[in-house]
Coordinates of C-alpha atoms in Angstrom, one line a residue:
Chain R
M1 CA 104.8 55.0 196.9
A2 CA 108.5 54.6 196.2
G3 CA 109.3 53.5 199.8
K4 CA 107.2 50.4 199.5
S5 CA 109.0 49.0 196.5
T6 CA 112.1 47.0 197.5
D7 CA 113.0 45.6 194.0
M8 CA 116.1 47.5 193.1
T9 CA 116.1 46.8 189.4
Y10 CA 112.6 47.9 189.1
R11 CA 113.5 51.1 190.9
T12 CA 116.4 51.9 188.7
K13 CA 114.4 51.1 185.6
R14 CA 111.8 53.5 186.8
K15 CA 114.3 56.1 187.5
I16 CA 115.8 55.9 184.1
S17 CA 112.4 56.2 182.4
T18 CA 111.6 59.2 184.6
V19 CA 114.8 60.9 183.5
F20 CA 114.1 60.1 179.9
Y21 CA 110.6 61.5 180.3
F22 CA 111.9 64.7 181.7
I23 CA 114.5 65.0 178.9
L24 CA 111.7 64.6 176.3
I25 CA 109.5 67.2 178.0
G26 CA 112.5 69.5 178.2
L27 CA 113.2 69.2 174.5
L28 CA 109.5 69.9 173.7
M29 CA 109.6 72.9 176.1
I30 CA 112.6 74.3 174.4
L31 CA 110.9 74.0 171.1
F32 CA 107.8 75.8 172.2
L33 CA 109.2 78.2 174.7
A34 CA 112.3 79.4 172.9
P35 CA 110.5 81.9 170.6
F36 CA 108.5 83.2 173.6
L37 CA 111.5 83.6 175.8
W38 CA 113.3 85.3 173.0
M39 CA 110.5 87.7 172.7
V40 CA 110.6 88.5 176.4
Y41 CA 114.3 88.9 176.3
C42 CA 114.3 91.2 173.3
S43 CA 111.7 93.4 174.9
F44 CA 114.3 94.5 177.4
K45 CA 117.0 95.4 174.8
N46 CA 117.7 98.6 173.0
P47 CA 117.1 98.7 169.2
I48 CA 120.8 98.3 168.3
E49 CA 121.4 95.2 170.4
I50 CA 118.3 93.4 169.2
A51 CA 119.6 92.8 165.7
K52 CA 123.0 91.5 167.0
L53 CA 123.7 87.8 166.5
P54 CA 125.1 86.1 168.6
P55 CA 123.7 88.5 171.2
N56 CA 125.7 90.1 174.0
W57 CA 123.6 88.6 176.7
L58 CA 123.8 91.3 179.4
Q59 CA 124.5 94.4 177.4
G60 CA 122.1 97.1 176.3
L61 CA 119.4 96.1 178.7
T62 CA 116.8 98.8 179.1
L63 CA 113.2 99.4 180.1
Q64 CA 112.8 102.1 177.4
N65 CA 110.6 99.8 175.2
Y66 CA 108.0 99.4 177.9
K67 CA 108.0 103.1 178.6
N68 CA 107.4 103.7 174.9
V69 CA 104.6 101.3 174.7
F70 CA 102.7 102.8 177.6
N71 CA 103.5 106.5 177.1
Q72 CA 103.8 107.1 173.4
Q73 CA 101.6 104.5 172.0
N74 CA 98.8 104.9 174.5
F75 CA 98.6 101.1 174.8
L76 CA 96.2 101.1 177.8
R77 CA 93.4 102.3 175.5
F78 CA 94.0 99.3 173.2
I79 CA 94.0 97.0 176.1
R80 CA 90.7 98.4 177.3
N81 CA 89.2 98.0 173.8
S82 CA 90.4 94.4 173.7
L83 CA 89.0 93.7 177.2
I84 CA 85.6 95.1 176.3
V85 CA 85.4 93.1 173.0
A86 CA 86.7 89.8 174.4
G87 CA 84.6 90.1 177.6
G88 CA 81.5 91.1 175.7
S89 CA 81.8 88.4 173.1
T90 CA 82.5 85.7 175.7
L91 CA 79.6 86.8 177.8
F92 CA 77.1 86.9 175.0
S93 CA 78.4 83.6 173.6
L94 CA 77.8 82.0 177.0
I95 CA 74.3 83.6 177.4
I96 CA 73.2 82.2 174.0
G97 CA 75.5 79.1 173.8
L98 CA 74.7 77.5 177.1
P99 CA 71.0 77.0 176.6
A100 CA 71.7 76.0 173.0
A101 CA 74.1 73.4 174.1
Y102 CA 71.7 72.2 176.7
A103 CA 68.9 71.8 174.2
I104 CA 71.2 70.0 171.8
A105 CA 72.4 67.6 174.5
K106 CA 69.0 67.0 176.0
Y107 CA 67.2 66.3 172.7
N108 CA 70.3 64.6 171.2
Q109 CA 70.4 66.9 168.1
K110 CA 73.5 65.4 166.4
K111 CA 72.8 67.0 163.1
L112 CA 72.4 70.5 164.6
S113 CA 75.6 70.2 166.4
M114 CA 77.4 69.2 163.2
V115 CA 76.0 72.3 161.5
L116 CA 77.3 74.4 164.4
L117 CA 80.7 72.6 164.1
S118 CA 80.8 73.5 160.5
A119 CA 81.1 77.1 161.6
R120 CA 84.6 76.1 162.8
M121 CA 85.4 74.8 159.3
I122 CA 84.4 77.9 157.4
P123 CA 87.4 80.1 156.8
G124 CA 87.0 83.2 159.0
I125 CA 87.4 85.5 156.1
A126 CA 84.4 83.9 154.3
L127 CA 82.3 85.2 157.2
L128 CA 84.1 88.5 157.3
L129 CA 83.2 89.6 153.8
P130 CA 79.4 89.5 154.2
L131 CA 79.7 90.9 157.7
Y132 CA 81.7 93.8 156.5
I133 CA 79.1 94.6 153.8
M134 CA 76.3 94.4 156.3
F135 CA 78.0 96.4 159.0
R136 CA 78.9 99.1 156.5
E137 CA 75.2 99.4 155.6
F138 CA 74.2 99.6 159.3
K139 CA 77.0 102.1 160.0
L140 CA 78.5 99.7 162.6
I141 CA 82.1 99.7 161.4
D142 CA 84.4 100.8 164.2
T143 CA 82.0 100.1 167.0
Y144 CA 82.3 97.6 169.8
S145 CA 79.1 95.8 168.8
A146 CA 80.4 95.0 165.4
L147 CA 83.5 93.5 166.9
I148 CA 81.6 91.6 169.6
I149 CA 79.2 90.2 167.0
S150 CA 82.0 89.1 164.7
H151 CA 84.0 87.5 167.5
M152 CA 80.9 85.7 168.7
L153 CA 80.7 83.9 165.3
V154 CA 83.6 81.8 166.5
G155 CA 83.0 81.9 170.2
L156 CA 79.5 80.7 170.1
P157 CA 80.1 77.4 168.2
F158 CA 83.0 76.9 170.5
V159 CA 80.9 77.2 173.6
V160 CA 78.3 74.8 172.2
W161 CA 81.0 72.4 171.1
I162 CA 82.6 72.2 174.5
M163 CA 79.5 72.3 176.6
D164 CA 77.5 69.6 174.6
P165 CA 79.4 66.6 175.9
F166 CA 79.4 68.2 179.4
F167 CA 75.7 68.4 179.5
Q168 CA 75.4 64.9 178.1
G169 CA 77.6 63.6 180.9
I170 CA 75.1 64.8 183.5
P171 CA 72.8 61.9 184.5
K172 CA 69.3 62.1 183.2
E173 CA 68.0 61.0 186.7
L174 CA 69.1 64.3 188.2
M175 CA 67.0 66.3 185.8
E176 CA 64.1 63.9 186.3
A177 CA 64.4 64.2 190.1
A178 CA 64.2 68.0 189.6
T179 CA 61.1 67.7 187.5
V180 CA 59.5 65.4 190.0
D181 CA 60.2 68.1 192.7
G182 CA 58.2 70.6 190.6
A183 CA 61.0 72.5 188.8
S184 CA 60.3 73.8 185.3
S185 CA 62.9 73.0 182.7
V186 CA 64.3 76.5 183.0
T187 CA 64.7 76.1 186.7
T188 CA 66.3 72.7 186.2
F189 CA 68.7 74.2 183.8
L190 CA 69.6 77.2 186.0
K191 CA 69.7 75.5 189.4
V192 CA 70.7 71.9 188.7
V193 CA 72.6 71.7 185.4
L194 CA 74.6 74.9 185.4
P195 CA 76.2 74.5 188.9
L196 CA 77.3 71.0 187.9
S197 CA 79.0 72.1 184.7
V198 CA 81.2 74.9 186.1
P199 CA 84.4 73.4 184.9
G200 CA 83.1 73.2 181.4
I201 CA 81.8 76.8 181.5
V202 CA 85.2 78.0 182.8
T203 CA 87.0 76.2 180.0
A204 CA 84.6 77.4 177.3
S205 CA 84.9 81.0 178.5
I206 CA 88.7 80.9 178.8
L207 CA 89.1 79.5 175.3
S208 CA 86.5 81.9 173.8
F209 CA 88.2 84.8 175.6
T210 CA 91.6 83.8 174.5
F211 CA 90.4 83.4 170.9
S212 CA 88.9 86.9 170.9
W213 CA 91.9 88.4 172.6
N214 CA 94.2 86.9 169.9
N215 CA 92.0 87.5 167.0
F216 CA 93.6 89.5 164.3
M217 CA 91.6 89.1 161.1
F218 CA 88.2 90.3 162.3
S219 CA 89.7 93.2 164.2
I220 CA 91.9 94.5 161.4
V221 CA 88.9 94.9 159.1
L222 CA 86.2 95.9 161.5
A223 CA 88.2 98.1 163.8
T224 CA 89.9 101.4 163.0
N225 CA 90.8 104.2 165.2
K226 CA 88.3 104.1 168.0
T227 CA 88.1 100.5 168.8
R228 CA 91.5 99.2 167.7
T229 CA 92.3 96.0 169.6
V230 CA 95.8 95.0 170.8
P231 CA 96.8 92.6 168.0
V232 CA 96.0 95.2 165.4
A233 CA 97.8 97.8 167.5
I234 CA 100.9 95.6 167.6
Y235 CA 100.7 95.2 163.8
N236 CA 101.0 98.9 163.6
F237 CA 104.5 98.8 165.0
I238 CA 105.5 97.4 161.6
S239 CA 105.6 100.4 159.3
Y240 CA 106.9 100.8 155.7
A241 CA 110.0 102.6 156.7
S242 CA 111.2 100.7 159.7
I243 CA 110.2 98.1 162.3
D244 CA 110.4 99.0 165.9
W245 CA 111.4 95.6 167.1
G246 CA 111.9 96.6 170.7
G247 CA 108.5 98.2 171.0
L248 CA 106.9 95.3 169.1
M249 CA 108.4 92.7 171.5
A250 CA 107.5 94.8 174.6
A251 CA 103.9 95.2 173.4
A252 CA 103.7 91.5 172.5
T253 CA 105.0 90.6 176.0
V254 CA 102.5 92.9 177.6
I255 CA 99.5 91.4 175.8
T256 CA 100.6 87.8 176.3
F257 CA 100.9 88.3 180.0
P258 CA 97.2 88.4 181.0
V259 CA 96.3 85.4 178.8
L260 CA 99.2 83.5 180.2
V261 CA 98.2 84.2 183.8
L262 CA 94.6 83.3 183.0
A263 CA 95.8 80.0 181.4
I264 CA 98.0 79.1 184.4
V265 CA 95.4 79.9 187.0
T266 CA 92.6 78.0 185.3
Q267 CA 94.8 75.2 183.8
R268 CA 93.2 72.4 185.9
Y269 CA 89.8 73.3 184.6
V270 CA 90.8 73.7 181.0
I271 CA 92.5 70.4 180.7
R272 CA 89.5 68.6 182.2
G273 CA 87.1 70.5 180.0
M274 CA 89.2 69.8 176.9
T275 CA 89.3 66.0 177.5
A276 CA 85.6 66.0 178.1
G277 CA 85.3 67.5 174.6
A278 CA 87.8 65.2 173.0
V279 CA 86.0 62.0 173.9
K280 CA 83.4 62.7 171.1
G281 CA 86.0 61.9 168.4
Chain J
M1 CA 92.4 51.9 168.7
M2 CA 93.7 55.4 168.4
K3 CA 93.1 55.7 164.7
P4 CA 89.7 57.5 164.6
T5 CA 90.8 60.0 167.2
L6 CA 94.0 60.7 165.4
I7 CA 92.1 61.2 162.2
V8 CA 89.8 63.7 163.8
G9 CA 92.8 65.5 165.4
M10 CA 94.5 65.7 162.0
M11 CA 91.4 66.9 160.3
L12 CA 90.9 69.8 162.8
R13 CA 94.5 70.7 162.6
F14 CA 94.4 70.6 158.8
I15 CA 91.5 72.9 158.8
D16 CA 93.2 75.3 161.1
C17 CA 96.3 75.3 159.0
I18 CA 94.5 75.9 155.7
K19 CA 92.8 78.8 157.3
T20 CA 96.0 80.5 158.4
F21 CA 95.7 84.2 157.9
D22 CA 97.3 86.3 160.5
I23 CA 100.8 84.9 160.3
I24 CA 101.0 85.2 156.5
Y25 CA 99.4 88.6 156.5
A26 CA 101.7 90.0 159.2
T27 CA 104.9 88.6 157.9
T28 CA 104.8 88.7 154.1
S29 CA 101.2 89.6 153.1
G30 CA 101.5 87.3 150.2
G31 CA 104.9 88.4 148.9
P32 CA 107.5 88.4 147.7
G33 CA 105.6 88.5 144.5
Y34 CA 102.8 86.0 144.9
S35 CA 104.9 83.2 146.4
S36 CA 103.3 83.0 149.8
E37 CA 99.8 84.0 148.7
T38 CA 97.1 81.6 149.9
L39 CA 93.4 81.7 148.9
N40 CA 92.7 83.5 152.1
I41 CA 95.2 86.3 151.4
Y42 CA 94.2 86.5 147.8
A43 CA 90.5 86.9 148.7
Y44 CA 91.4 89.5 151.4
Q45 CA 93.4 91.6 149.0
N46 CA 90.7 91.4 146.3
A47 CA 88.0 92.5 148.8
F48 CA 89.8 95.2 150.8
Y49 CA 92.4 96.5 148.5
Y50 CA 90.6 96.4 145.2
F51 CA 87.1 96.3 146.6
K52 CA 86.1 93.5 144.3
F53 CA 83.6 92.0 146.8
G54 CA 81.9 89.7 144.3
Y55 CA 85.1 88.2 143.0
A56 CA 86.4 87.7 146.5
S57 CA 83.2 86.1 147.6
S58 CA 83.3 83.6 144.8
I59 CA 86.9 82.7 145.7
L60 CA 85.8 82.1 149.3
V61 CA 82.9 79.9 148.1
I62 CA 85.4 77.8 146.2
F63 CA 87.7 77.8 149.2
F64 CA 84.9 76.6 151.5
T65 CA 84.0 73.9 149.0
I66 CA 87.6 72.6 149.1
V67 CA 87.6 72.6 152.9
I68 CA 84.2 70.8 153.1
G69 CA 85.4 68.3 150.4
C70 CA 88.5 67.5 152.4
V71 CA 86.5 67.0 155.6
Y72 CA 84.0 64.8 153.7
L73 CA 86.8 62.6 152.3
V74 CA 88.4 62.4 155.8
T75 CA 85.0 61.4 157.3
L76 CA 84.7 58.6 154.6
F77 CA 88.2 57.4 155.3
R78 CA 87.4 57.4 159.1
K79 CA 84.3 55.3 158.6
K80 CA 86.4 52.8 156.5
V81 CA 89.0 52.6 159.3
E82 CA 86.3 52.1 162.0
D83 CA 84.7 49.2 160.2

């Protein structure tokens, strides 16, 4: 592309704008990445060195924090809890949300989708209070099902919200062709529509999973000892007497890692899925 | 051209911000004093520290009305911009 252009001024202009572009991106990256990198860096330092400003960059580096997180705090258990809750809520959101979104898209139920979207506007804690009272009556506090149901309250509208424009984008002729060939509407949905909307499904599940993984408010109320998820477990590093910054940072790094890998691996899908959702605006 | 989309983006972001709970709870939990106490935190404390569920619920109904009111105003504004 660059080889074809012979106009020098055009080229230099282009070069300058590229440089400018990267400088801007760099500035933004610093803004967003600095706290994250600081967290990773602090997770390798001993408690005395963490508080020191300006830091001695290479002194007091240790792996002790990570050892503490996994040996003393039994962090693997919390990670397993989180995986069960996040996986379960994502799975059930997909099972219920995909057909719902398909029906909304096919019969063009704009009002219904607005009602579902309003679940995004309700403050989470407004849902949490009645849920807490109900779960207490049903003796469901501190069970996986309580957490999964509460996380689905946000995951489900999310799935519908993202999948609705996806299903609308699939040409009507395809579904008609399937009907002509003798497929019932369920078969059309399962064999024609779903395979075509894999990018959307991936996006919806990633976002729903990440939300559930990060969720703090629902978990701190509905989970106690048995089902404590990672964000709540991290919060427990902050006690009245002292804050174990090293352990906190190490644990935060550990739980950020899987989400980060997931995001990087599926980034291509997610961006495509997000823009498909944004067109509605 | 971009105005309606920008307004929707701002609206969603605004809702997210007004709902902020975990950052406030984990850093200050409303303190020092009551200086960083939002409606969210206030309702949470009433419900789960003092077990005044009715009071907390009514706070949240008001909170929800505020949010819906803001969204409605923004929607009206957006219609005006689009026309």
